[in-house]
């Protein structure tokens, strides 16, 4: 997964497409999260943030991870690719270790999931 993140960053250096970079990063997060929560592929908003928060990272990192959707789905918005890459890398390093995942605090919720 970390090698895939490196490939995404290299591609970004070549094409400068922030939406493609954010989309690729977001997909990596979803793939890893699905290993621990089958609903992760469909979650949005607070439900997605709660899933990301099951990995012990600080609030600033969570904010950068959540901002990826803004870059993907909205008109051009400011995007700090270096900060986003660092946040994704930090989250992935921890998330790839099953012992780092906190147990879900409640039953899975569809809040924020697509219908």
Tab-separated table of C-alpha atoms in Angstrom:
chain	number	residue	atom	x	y	z
A	1	UNK	CA	0.000	0.000	0.000
A	2	UNK	CA	2.771	2.435	0.816
A	3	UNK	CA	4.438	1.624	-2.508
A	4	UNK	CA	1.126	2.428	-4.204
A	5	UNK	CA	1.080	5.776	-2.419
A	6	UNK	CA	4.599	6.442	-3.707
A	7	UNK	CA	3.415	5.608	-7.245
A	8	UNK	CA	0.508	8.029	-6.885
A	9	UNK	CA	2.900	10.766	-5.797
A	10	UNK	CA	5.185	10.062	-8.767
A	11	UNK	CA	2.220	10.226	-11.125
A	12	UNK	CA	1.195	13.535	-9.558
A	13	UNK	CA	4.703	14.894	-10.164
A	14	UNK	CA	4.270	14.019	-13.857
A	15	UNK	CA	0.695	15.156	-14.470
A	16	UNK	CA	-0.064	17.630	-11.663
A	17	UNK	CA	-3.660	16.378	-11.385
A	18	UNK	CA	-4.762	16.964	-7.766
A	19	UNK	CA	-8.130	15.272	-8.292
A	20	UNK	CA	-6.489	12.064	-9.538
A	21	UNK	CA	-4.035	12.122	-6.635
A	22	UNK	CA	-6.763	12.682	-4.043
A	23	UNK	CA	-8.911	9.975	-5.636
A	24	UNK	CA	-6.068	7.458	-5.571
A	25	UNK	CA	-5.270	8.277	-1.940
A	26	UNK	CA	-8.923	7.984	-1.016
A	27	UNK	CA	-9.145	4.572	-2.692
A	28	UNK	CA	-6.143	3.330	-0.708
A	29	UNK	CA	-7.799	4.415	2.538
A	30	UNK	CA	-11.049	2.686	1.579
A	31	UNK	CA	-9.311	-0.550	0.627
A	32	UNK	CA	-7.554	-0.798	3.977
A	33	UNK	CA	-10.608	0.316	5.966
A	34	UNK	CA	-12.767	-2.349	4.293
A	35	UNK	CA	-10.567	-4.994	5.904
A	36	UNK	CA	-11.925	-3.890	9.278
A	37	UNK	CA	-15.361	-2.548	8.408
A	38	UNK	CA	-17.303	-3.899	5.441
A	39	UNK	CA	-19.397	-0.725	5.350
A	40	UNK	CA	-16.315	1.455	4.866
A	41	UNK	CA	-16.711	1.364	1.091
A	42	UNK	CA	-20.062	3.157	1.362
A	43	UNK	CA	-19.539	5.478	4.299
A	44	UNK	CA	-19.565	9.244	3.975
A	45	UNK	CA	-19.339	12.141	6.363
A	46	UNK	CA	-19.265	11.373	10.069
A	47	UNK	CA	-19.511	7.598	9.578
A	48	UNK	CA	-16.380	7.647	7.391
A	49	UNK	CA	-14.570	9.901	9.871
A	50	UNK	CA	-15.431	7.485	12.712
A	51	UNK	CA	-13.972	4.607	10.714
A	52	UNK	CA	-10.790	6.561	9.995
A	53	UNK	CA	-10.615	7.521	13.691
A	54	UNK	CA	-10.417	3.862	14.677
A	55	UNK	CA	-6.741	4.203	13.763
A	56	UNK	CA	-4.889	6.293	16.382
A	57	UNK	CA	-4.049	9.502	14.511
A	58	UNK	CA	-4.488	13.108	15.601
A	59	UNK	CA	-7.401	15.354	14.619
A	60	UNK	CA	-5.307	17.293	12.096
A	61	UNK	CA	-4.474	14.089	10.253
A	62	UNK	CA	-8.147	13.105	10.228
A	63	UNK	CA	-9.051	16.526	8.841
A	64	UNK	CA	-6.554	16.124	5.992
A	65	UNK	CA	-7.909	12.650	5.205
A	66	UNK	CA	-11.476	13.933	5.197
A	67	UNK	CA	-10.494	16.825	2.902
A	68	UNK	CA	-9.603	14.372	0.123
A	69	UNK	CA	-13.278	14.091	-0.853
A	70	UNK	CA	-13.443	17.864	-1.306
A	71	UNK	CA	-10.582	17.736	-3.793
A	72	UNK	CA	-12.180	14.852	-5.695
A	73	UNK	CA	-15.771	16.040	-5.918
A	74	UNK	CA	-15.686	19.841	-5.820
A	75	UNK	CA	-14.437	22.533	-8.128
A	76	UNK	CA	-10.752	23.276	-7.685
A	77	UNK	CA	-10.014	23.788	-4.021
A	78	UNK	CA	-6.655	24.441	-2.363
A	79	UNK	CA	-4.821	21.125	-1.994
A	80	UNK	CA	-1.624	20.621	-0.035
A	81	UNK	CA	-0.507	17.386	-1.643
A	82	UNK	CA	2.515	17.051	0.652
A	83	UNK	CA	0.378	17.317	3.804
A	84	UNK	CA	-2.231	14.963	2.344
A	85	UNK	CA	0.443	12.438	1.412
A	86	UNK	CA	1.955	12.600	4.906
A	87	UNK	CA	-1.477	12.112	6.489
A	88	UNK	CA	-2.329	9.161	4.242
A	89	UNK	CA	1.091	7.588	4.843
A	90	UNK	CA	0.751	7.984	8.629
A	91	UNK	CA	-2.746	6.487	8.623
A	92	UNK	CA	-1.777	3.593	6.337
A	93	UNK	CA	1.303	2.697	8.382
A	94	UNK	CA	-0.854	2.298	11.458
A	95	UNK	CA	-3.939	0.898	9.739
A	96	UNK	CA	-1.979	-1.916	8.114
A	97	UNK	CA	-1.281	-3.257	11.627
A	98	UNK	CA	-4.515	-4.924	12.786
A	99	UNK	CA	-3.580	-4.440	16.441
A	100	UNK	CA	-3.685	-0.657	15.966
A	101	UNK	CA	-7.401	-0.632	15.108
A	102	UNK	CA	-9.738	0.381	17.912
A	103	UNK	CA	-12.918	-1.627	18.209
A	104	UNK	CA	-16.019	0.057	16.874
A	105	UNK	CA	-17.776	1.821	19.728
A	106	UNK	CA	-21.275	0.906	18.571
A	107	UNK	CA	-23.116	-1.224	16.068
A	108	UNK	CA	-22.276	-0.361	12.452
A	109	UNK	CA	-24.302	2.554	11.218
A	110	UNK	CA	-25.339	3.557	7.752
A	111	UNK	CA	-25.227	7.244	8.727
A	112	UNK	CA	-23.492	8.934	5.881
A	113	UNK	CA	-23.649	5.864	3.638
A	114	UNK	CA	-24.951	6.127	0.123
A	115	UNK	CA	-28.414	4.825	-0.560
